Amino acid sequence: MNADPIVQTYSDTKGFYDGRQATEYESYRVQPHSRRSVDYFFPKGVGDYHYGEGHPMKPHRLAITNTLVIGYGLHNHIDHFFSPTPASSAELEAFHDSDYIDFLSKLTPKNVDEMFKLHGDMINSSEDCPVFTGLFDFCKQYAGASILAARRLGEESCDVAINWTGGLHHAKKRGASGFCYVNDIVLAIQHLLSRKYARVLYIDIDIHHGDGVEEAFYNTNRVLTVSFHKYNGEFFPGTGKLDDNGSGLGKHFSLNVPLKDGIDDESYVTMFRAVMEPVIATFRPSAIVLQCGADSLGCDRLGAFNLSIKAHGECVRFIKSFDLPLLVLGGGGYTMPNVARCWTYETSVLLGVQLPNQLPSTKYDSYFLTDRRLHPPLVRNVENQNTRASLERIRISIREKLRYLDGAPSVQMQVLPPDLMAWLEDEER
């Protein structure tokens, strides 16, 4: 498979840092004849919400990202730029329990004590998942964007859909967890399955295990989940062992790549490629959903990896190269300037556009006073505890698990499975 010419990959002798640099702020296309149709989703005002003073999750990072995307002129290369309408309660209930959605819809900072006495089991930690003004509106906005993105892919209206506001992978069917209240990823995958895609591959490169998505599809062979994350038994959410593989029909359709602190660019990208290439060849997905949590970057407030923005983006580039319908989502990321840099860069990767390293001037320049570069050094003094031998054991284990898939399920399927027909009939009515 040929590497994208913008930034060379590890298969090249010079490494993937030797990409060409633009000399002007004006971005340009590379190989326009091969560029795929890209839709971009950003709900108006989604970056204005506030989890509370001192909370690491800051929706404002979404506004900074969007402004940087526009500052670089990337909106001129996007085929359709959407400000989606919020999801309805009925749409959220396609996955979440109706009583949980009703609970979220009524929850306010003023009635929080009363509501927690009645339904405290629905939020695993009031510190992780605080009740803030506009909470339910925020959930409906980012979920609505992911649902519309999945709909556009299902209608073949675009090849790639980008929603950096989504990717909240910890939310459960009946509860909030890990800063996440509504699981837009599960809702989007359900929509893809119900429309036309027989098999969906979910990939998660957030530093935290994608437990909410894995749990939702743990018993099905139509969704294969692959999560690359830190695991030591204590790091949140404490799940994602190498031998957690699914159950029932979903046995072997959940794959976990547990990593240790300090993993560097070369180790991470090499592992990512070594795992994902055989996964895609074996599972043969009809569509891919890629969660790009930026807390796996070096210097993240909550993370402990040593990844650069280019290495993180190389994972996106590699998945893009398979030319499958692709939904790209945000997720974690708690050092705001680096989150904005990362997702802006990955937007350019998905568009096939090269960006200069010098950041454009925007109204959020104050966040970048110490470094005006798109690719600042993000390595800190965190020892890489991932040895070549430990990573090789994980790689071999994943390869062995793929043998149990017995080929791609439902490969010969020409029509939607019967259990989905009722969904479509309801929608048509």
PDB file of N, CA and C in Angstrom, residues 192-264:
ATOM      1  N   LEU A 192     -25.340   3.089  11.075  1.00  0.00           N
ATOM      2  CA  LEU A 192     -24.638   2.498   9.939  1.00  0.00           C
ATOM      3  C   LEU A 192     -25.120   1.069   9.684  1.00  0.00           C
ATOM      4  N   LEU A 193     -25.290   0.301  10.748  1.00  0.00           N
ATOM      5  CA  LEU A 193     -25.758  -1.079  10.609  1.00  0.00           C
ATOM      6  C   LEU A 193     -27.174  -1.139  10.052  1.00  0.00           C
ATOM      7  N   SER A 194     -27.996  -0.187  10.453  1.00  0.00           N
ATOM      8  CA  SER A 194     -29.404  -0.231  10.048  1.00  0.00           C
ATOM      9  C   SER A 194     -29.602   0.260   8.623  1.00  0.00           C
ATOM     10  N   ARG A 195     -28.649   0.962   8.090  1.00  0.00           N
ATOM     11  CA  ARG A 195     -28.809   1.550   6.759  1.00  0.00           C
ATOM     12  C   ARG A 195     -28.348   0.609   5.655  1.00  0.00           C
ATOM     13  N   LYS A 196     -27.058   0.273   5.655  1.00  0.00           N
ATOM     14  CA  LYS A 196     -26.581  -0.541   4.539  1.00  0.00           C
ATOM     15  C   LYS A 196     -25.345  -1.362   4.854  1.00  0.00           C
ATOM     16  N   TYR A 197     -24.683  -1.093   5.973  1.00  0.00           N
ATOM     17  CA  TYR A 197     -23.390  -1.716   6.213  1.00  0.00           C
ATOM     18  C   TYR A 197     -23.526  -2.984   7.035  1.00  0.00           C
ATOM     19  N   ALA A 198     -23.094  -4.108   6.475  1.00  0.00           N
ATOM     20  CA  ALA A 198     -23.234  -5.397   7.150  1.00  0.00           C
ATOM     21  C   ALA A 198     -22.265  -5.538   8.313  1.00  0.00           C
ATOM     22  N   ARG A 199     -21.067  -4.944   8.191  1.00  0.00           N
ATOM     23  CA  ARG A 199     -20.033  -5.089   9.220  1.00  0.00           C
ATOM     24  C   ARG A 199     -19.362  -3.737   9.429  1.00  0.00           C
ATOM     25  N   VAL A 200     -19.227  -3.335  10.668  1.00  0.00           N
ATOM     26  CA  VAL A 200     -18.580  -2.065  11.010  1.00  0.00           C
ATOM     27  C   VAL A 200     -17.393  -2.346  11.917  1.00  0.00           C
ATOM     28  N   LEU A 201     -16.266  -1.756  11.580  1.00  0.00           N
ATOM     29  CA  LEU A 201     -15.064  -1.847  12.398  1.00  0.00           C
ATOM     30  C   LEU A 201     -14.933  -0.576  13.216  1.00  0.00           C
ATOM     31  N   TYR A 202     -14.797  -0.718  14.528  1.00  0.00           N
ATOM     32  CA  TYR A 202     -14.595   0.421  15.423  1.00  0.00           C
ATOM     33  C   TYR A 202     -13.170   0.392  15.946  1.00  0.00           C
ATOM     34  N   ILE A 203     -12.454   1.509  15.793  1.00  0.00           N
ATOM     35  CA  ILE A 203     -11.067   1.639  16.238  1.00  0.00           C
ATOM     36  C   ILE A 203     -10.981   2.804  17.213  1.00  0.00           C
ATOM     37  N   ASP A 204     -10.267   2.609  18.321  1.00  0.00           N
ATOM     38  CA  ASP A 204     -10.195   3.611  19.378  1.00  0.00           C
ATOM     39  C   ASP A 204      -8.734   3.848  19.737  1.00  0.00           C
ATOM     40  N   ILE A 205      -8.228   5.113  19.523  1.00  0.00           N
ATOM     41  CA  ILE A 205      -6.842   5.413  19.866  1.00  0.00           C
ATOM     42  C   ILE A 205      -6.749   6.423  21.018  1.00  0.00           C
ATOM     43  N   ASP A 206      -7.825   6.585  21.739  1.00  0.00           N
ATOM     44  CA  ASP A 206      -7.835   7.332  22.996  1.00  0.00           C
ATOM     45  C   ASP A 206      -6.958   6.586  23.999  1.00  0.00           C
ATOM     46  N   ILE A 207      -6.340   7.283  24.952  1.00  0.00           N
ATOM     47  CA  ILE A 207      -5.509   6.587  25.936  1.00  0.00           C
ATOM     48  C   ILE A 207      -6.354   5.730  26.876  1.00  0.00           C
ATOM     49  N   HIS A 208      -7.655   6.022  26.974  1.00  0.00           N
ATOM     50  CA  HIS A 208      -8.552   5.233  27.826  1.00  0.00           C
ATOM     51  C   HIS A 208      -9.261   4.161  27.005  1.00  0.00           C
ATOM     52  N   HIS A 209      -9.511   3.050  27.610  1.00  0.00           N
ATOM     53  CA  HIS A 209     -10.204   1.950  26.941  1.00  0.00           C
ATOM     54  C   HIS A 209     -11.598   2.368  26.497  1.00  0.00           C
ATOM     55  N   GLY A 210     -11.976   2.005  25.276  1.00  0.00           N
ATOM     56  CA  GLY A 210     -13.308   2.325  24.760  1.00  0.00           C
ATOM     57  C   GLY A 210     -14.350   1.360  25.298  1.00  0.00           C
ATOM     58  N   ASP A 211     -14.554   1.381  26.612  1.00  0.00           N
ATOM     59  CA  ASP A 211     -15.378   0.366  27.266  1.00  0.00           C
ATOM     60  C   ASP A 211     -16.852   0.443  26.906  1.00  0.00           C
ATOM     61  N   GLY A 212     -17.396   1.675  26.773  1.00  0.00           N
ATOM     62  CA  GLY A 212     -18.819   1.794  26.489  1.00  0.00           C
ATOM     63  C   GLY A 212     -19.196   1.228  25.138  1.00  0.00           C
ATOM     64  N   VAL A 213     -18.335   1.412  24.144  1.00  0.00           N
ATOM     65  CA  VAL A 213     -18.606   0.891  22.802  1.00  0.00           C
ATOM     66  C   VAL A 213     -18.396  -0.616  22.788  1.00  0.00           C
ATOM     67  N   GLU A 214     -17.322  -1.073  23.392  1.00  0.00           N
ATOM     68  CA  GLU A 214     -17.076  -2.516  23.452  1.00  0.00           C
ATOM     69  C   GLU A 214     -18.244  -3.241  24.118  1.00  0.00           C
ATOM     70  N   GLU A 215     -18.698  -2.702  25.251  1.00  0.00           N
ATOM     71  CA  GLU A 215     -19.795  -3.333  25.989  1.00  0.00           C
ATOM     72  C   GLU A 215     -21.072  -3.394  25.154  1.00  0.00           C
ATOM     73  N   ALA A 216     -21.354  -2.331  24.400  1.00  0.00           N
ATOM     74  CA  ALA A 216     -22.590  -2.281  23.613  1.00  0.00           C
ATOM     75  C   ALA A 216     -22.620  -3.352  22.533  1.00  0.00           C
ATOM     76  N   PHE A 217     -21.448  -3.722  22.007  1.00  0.00           N
ATOM     77  CA  PHE A 217     -21.407  -4.676  20.889  1.00  0.00           C
ATOM     78  C   PHE A 217     -20.673  -5.956  21.261  1.00  0.00           C
ATOM     79  N   TYR A 218     -20.614  -6.255  22.543  1.00  0.00           N
ATOM     80  CA  TYR A 218     -19.823  -7.385  23.040  1.00  0.00           C
ATOM     81  C   TYR A 218     -20.359  -8.732  22.570  1.00  0.00           C
ATOM     82  N   ASN A 219     -21.633  -8.767  22.209  1.00  0.00           N
ATOM     83  CA  ASN A 219     -22.269 -10.044  21.859  1.00  0.00           C
ATOM     84  C   ASN A 219     -22.662 -10.143  20.385  1.00  0.00           C
ATOM     85  N   THR A 220     -22.068  -9.303  19.545  1.00  0.00           N
ATOM     86  CA  THR A 220     -22.412  -9.352  18.125  1.00  0.00           C
ATOM     87  C   THR A 220     -21.159  -9.530  17.279  1.00  0.00           C
ATOM     88  N   ASN A 221     -21.308 -10.193  16.149  1.00  0.00           N
ATOM     89  CA  ASN A 221     -20.191 -10.353  15.223  1.00  0.00           C
ATOM     90  C   ASN A 221     -20.276  -9.376  14.053  1.00  0.00           C
ATOM     91  N   ARG A 222     -21.203  -8.443  14.121  1.00  0.00           N
ATOM     92  CA  ARG A 222     -21.329  -7.450  13.045  1.00  0.00           C
ATOM     93  C   ARG A 222     -20.507  -6.202  13.329  1.00  0.00           C
ATOM     94  N   VAL A 223     -20.037  -6.054  14.565  1.00  0.00           N
ATOM     95  CA  VAL A 223     -19.157  -4.946  14.925  1.00  0.00           C
ATOM     96  C   VAL A 223     -17.919  -5.532  15.590  1.00  0.00           C
ATOM     97  N   LEU A 224     -16.755  -5.213  15.043  1.00  0.00           N
ATOM     98  CA  LEU A 224     -15.503  -5.609  15.657  1.00  0.00           C
ATOM     99  C   LEU A 224     -14.887  -4.367  16.277  1.00  0.00           C
ATOM    100  N   THR A 225     -14.621  -4.405  17.576  1.00  0.00           N
ATOM    101  CA  THR A 225     -14.039  -3.252  18.270  1.00  0.00           C
ATOM    102  C   THR A 225     -12.563  -3.516  18.551  1.00  0.00           C
ATOM    103  N   VAL A 226     -11.729  -2.518  18.289  1.00  0.00           N
ATOM    104  CA  VAL A 226     -10.297  -2.597  18.561  1.00  0.00           C
ATOM    105  C   VAL A 226      -9.905  -1.346  19.340  1.00  0.00           C
ATOM    106  N   SER A 227      -9.376  -1.525  20.538  1.00  0.00           N
ATOM    107  CA  SER A 227      -9.014  -0.395  21.390  1.00  0.00           C
ATOM    108  C   SER A 227      -7.534  -0.454  21.759  1.00  0.00           C
ATOM    109  N   PHE A 228      -6.810   0.643  21.461  1.00  0.00           N
ATOM    110  CA  PHE A 228      -5.423   0.813  21.869  1.00  0.00           C
ATOM    111  C   PHE A 228      -5.432   1.758  23.072  1.00  0.00           C
ATOM    112  N   HIS A 229      -4.961   1.321  24.223  1.00  0.00           N
ATOM    113  CA  HIS A 229      -5.132   2.136  25.428  1.00  0.00           C
ATOM    114  C   HIS A 229      -4.123   1.756  26.499  1.00  0.00           C
ATOM    115  N   LYS A 230      -3.996   2.633  27.471  1.00  0.00           N
ATOM    116  CA  LYS A 230      -3.179   2.328  28.647  1.00  0.00           C
ATOM    117  C   LYS A 230      -3.954   1.360  29.538  1.00  0.00           C
ATOM    118  N   TYR A 231      -3.247   0.342  30.010  1.00  0.00           N
ATOM    119  CA  TYR A 231      -3.892  -0.608  30.924  1.00  0.00           C
ATOM    120  C   TYR A 231      -2.893  -1.060  31.977  1.00  0.00           C
ATOM    121  N   ASN A 232      -3.282  -0.894  33.233  1.00  0.00           N
ATOM    122  CA  ASN A 232      -2.487  -1.440  34.342  1.00  0.00           C
ATOM    123  C   ASN A 232      -3.390  -1.997  35.436  1.00  0.00           C
ATOM    124  N   GLY A 233      -4.694  -2.100  35.134  1.00  0.00           N
ATOM    125  CA  GLY A 233      -5.650  -2.595  36.118  1.00  0.00           C
ATOM    126  C   GLY A 233      -6.243  -1.517  36.986  1.00  0.00           C
ATOM    127  N   GLU A 234      -5.611  -0.331  37.010  1.00  0.00           N
ATOM    128  CA  GLU A 234      -6.092   0.759  37.854  1.00  0.00           C
ATOM    129  C   GLU A 234      -6.480   1.995  37.041  1.00  0.00           C
ATOM    130  N   PHE A 235      -5.797   2.230  35.948  1.00  0.00           N
ATOM    131  CA  PHE A 235      -6.072   3.405  35.132  1.00  0.00           C
ATOM    132  C   PHE A 235      -7.505   3.332  34.592  1.00  0.00           C
ATOM    133  N   PHE A 236      -8.236   4.448  34.661  1.00  0.00           N
ATOM    134  CA  PHE A 236      -9.635   4.459  34.254  1.00  0.00           C
ATOM    135  C   PHE A 236      -9.791   3.989  32.804  1.00  0.00           C
ATOM    136  N   PRO A 237     -10.806   3.173  32.507  1.00  0.00           N
ATOM    137  CA  PRO A 237     -11.857   2.654  33.395  1.00  0.00           C
ATOM    138  C   PRO A 237     -11.514   1.310  34.031  1.00  0.00           C
ATOM    139  N   GLY A 238     -10.274   0.873  33.908  1.00  0.00           N
ATOM    140  CA  GLY A 238      -9.862  -0.378  34.540  1.00  0.00           C
ATOM    141  C   GLY A 238     -10.173  -1.611  33.737  1.00  0.00           C
ATOM    142  N   THR A 239     -10.679  -1.435  32.521  1.00  0.00           N
ATOM    143  CA  THR A 239     -11.029  -2.568  31.661  1.00  0.00           C
ATOM    144  C   THR A 239     -10.115  -2.567  30.432  1.00  0.00           C
ATOM    145  N   GLY A 240     -10.281  -3.596  29.599  1.00  0.00           N
ATOM    146  CA  GLY A 240      -9.523  -3.666  28.358  1.00  0.00           C
ATOM    147  C   GLY A 240      -8.307  -4.562  28.418  1.00  0.00           C
ATOM    148  N   LYS A 241      -8.423  -5.689  29.118  1.00  0.00           N
ATOM    149  CA  LYS A 241      -7.329  -6.660  29.157  1.00  0.00           C
ATOM    150  C   LYS A 241      -7.159  -7.317  27.781  1.00  0.00           C
ATOM    151  N   LEU A 242      -5.997  -7.851  27.552  1.00  0.00           N
ATOM    152  CA  LEU A 242      -5.699  -8.513  26.286  1.00  0.00           C
ATOM    153  C   LEU A 242      -6.649  -9.673  26.021  1.00  0.00           C
ATOM    154  N   ASP A 243      -7.086 -10.354  27.072  1.00  0.00           N
ATOM    155  CA  ASP A 243      -7.939 -11.528  26.884  1.00  0.00           C
ATOM    156  C   ASP A 243      -9.430 -11.224  27.011  1.00  0.00           C
ATOM    157  N   ASP A 244      -9.824  -9.937  26.980  1.00  0.00           N
ATOM    158  CA  ASP A 244     -11.245  -9.580  26.891  1.00  0.00           C
ATOM    159  C   ASP A 244     -11.616  -9.578  25.409  1.00  0.00           C
ATOM    160  N   ASN A 245     -12.387 -10.589  24.990  1.00  0.00           N
ATOM    161  CA  ASN A 245     -12.552 -10.825  23.554  1.00  0.00           C
ATOM    162  C   ASN A 245     -13.983 -10.877  23.058  1.00  0.00           C
ATOM    163  N   GLY A 246     -14.976 -10.550  23.900  1.00  0.00           N
ATOM    164  CA  GLY A 246     -16.364 -10.672  23.477  1.00  0.00           C
ATOM    165  C   GLY A 246     -16.969 -11.984  23.946  1.00  0.00           C
ATOM    166  N   SER A 247     -18.266 -12.138  23.717  1.00  0.00           N
ATOM    167  CA  SER A 247     -18.939 -13.366  24.130  1.00  0.00           C
ATOM    168  C   SER A 247     -20.082 -13.674  23.184  1.00  0.00           C
ATOM    169  N   GLY A 248     -20.597 -14.900  23.281  1.00  0.00           N
ATOM    170  CA  GLY A 248     -21.690 -15.306  22.407  1.00  0.00           C
ATOM    171  C   GLY A 248     -21.288 -15.187  20.947  1.00  0.00           C
ATOM    172  N   LEU A 249     -22.183 -14.641  20.135  1.00  0.00           N
ATOM    173  CA  LEU A 249     -21.850 -14.420  18.727  1.00  0.00           C
ATOM    174  C   LEU A 249     -20.661 -13.485  18.565  1.00  0.00           C
ATOM    175  N   GLY A 250     -20.427 -12.642  19.585  1.00  0.00           N
ATOM    176  CA  GLY A 250     -19.330 -11.686  19.515  1.00  0.00           C
ATOM    177  C   GLY A 250     -18.011 -12.209  20.033  1.00  0.00           C
ATOM    178  N   LYS A 251     -17.926 -13.494  20.323  1.00  0.00           N
ATOM    179  CA  LYS A 251     -16.670 -14.063  20.803  1.00  0.00           C
ATOM    180  C   LYS A 251     -15.572 -13.835  19.781  1.00  0.00           C
ATOM    181  N   HIS A 252     -14.471 -13.214  20.204  1.00  0.00           N
ATOM    182  CA  HIS A 252     -13.308 -12.874  19.381  1.00  0.00           C
ATOM    183  C   HIS A 252     -13.514 -11.608  18.549  1.00  0.00           C
ATOM    184  N   PHE A 253     -14.657 -10.924  18.722  1.00  0.00           N
ATOM    185  CA  PHE A 253     -14.902  -9.702  17.951  1.00  0.00           C
ATOM    186  C   PHE A 253     -14.675  -8.438  18.785  1.00  0.00           C
ATOM    187  N   SER A 254     -14.037  -8.594  19.947  1.00  0.00           N
ATOM    188  CA  SER A 254     -13.538  -7.463  20.725  1.00  0.00           C
ATOM    189  C   SER A 254     -12.047  -7.687  20.905  1.00  0.00           C
ATOM    190  N   LEU A 255     -11.243  -6.771  20.412  1.00  0.00           N
ATOM    191  CA  LEU A 255      -9.794  -6.888  20.511  1.00  0.00           C
ATOM    192  C   LEU A 255      -9.246  -5.715  21.311  1.00  0.00           C
ATOM    193  N   ASN A 256      -8.353  -6.004  22.227  1.00  0.00           N
ATOM    194  CA  ASN A 256      -7.767  -4.967  23.067  1.00  0.00           C
ATOM    195  C   ASN A 256      -6.252  -5.005  22.976  1.00  0.00           C
ATOM    196  N   VAL A 257      -5.661  -3.813  22.868  1.00  0.00           N
ATOM    197  CA  VAL A 257      -4.213  -3.661  22.801  1.00  0.00           C
ATOM    198  C   VAL A 257      -3.791  -2.857  24.032  1.00  0.00           C
ATOM    199  N   PRO A 258      -3.535  -3.530  25.156  1.00  0.00           N
ATOM    200  CA  PRO A 258      -3.189  -2.830  26.407  1.00  0.00           C
ATOM    201  C   PRO A 258      -1.728  -2.390  26.391  1.00  0.00           C
ATOM    202  N   LEU A 259      -1.499  -1.111  26.605  1.00  0.00           N
ATOM    203  CA  LEU A 259      -0.156  -0.540  26.543  1.00  0.00           C
ATOM    204  C   LEU A 259       0.239   0.054  27.885  1.00  0.00           C
ATOM    205  N   LYS A 260       1.527   0.278  28.054  1.00  0.00           N
ATOM    206  CA  LYS A 260       2.044   0.853  29.292  1.00  0.00           C
ATOM    207  C   LYS A 260       2.485   2.295  29.063  1.00  0.00           C
ATOM    208  N   ASP A 261       2.845   2.957  30.135  1.00  0.00           N
ATOM    209  CA  ASP A 261       3.246   4.360  30.068  1.00  0.00           C
ATOM    210  C   ASP A 261       4.416   4.569  29.109  1.00  0.00           C
ATOM    211  N   GLY A 262       4.446   5.763  28.516  1.00  0.00           N
ATOM    212  CA  GLY A 262       5.624   6.233  27.810  1.00  0.00           C
ATOM    213  C   GLY A 262       5.820   5.726  26.413  1.00  0.00           C
ATOM    214  N   ILE A 263       4.836   5.026  25.829  1.00  0.00           N
ATOM    215  CA  ILE A 263       5.041   4.496  24.484  1.00  0.00           C
ATOM    216  C   ILE A 263       5.356   5.633  23.518  1.00  0.00           C
ATOM    217  N   ASP A 264       6.313   5.389  22.631  1.00  0.00           N
ATOM    218  CA  ASP A 264       6.774   6.433  21.725  1.00  0.00           C
ATOM    219  C   ASP A 264       6.196   6.253  20.328  1.00  0.00           C
TER     220      ASP A 264
END
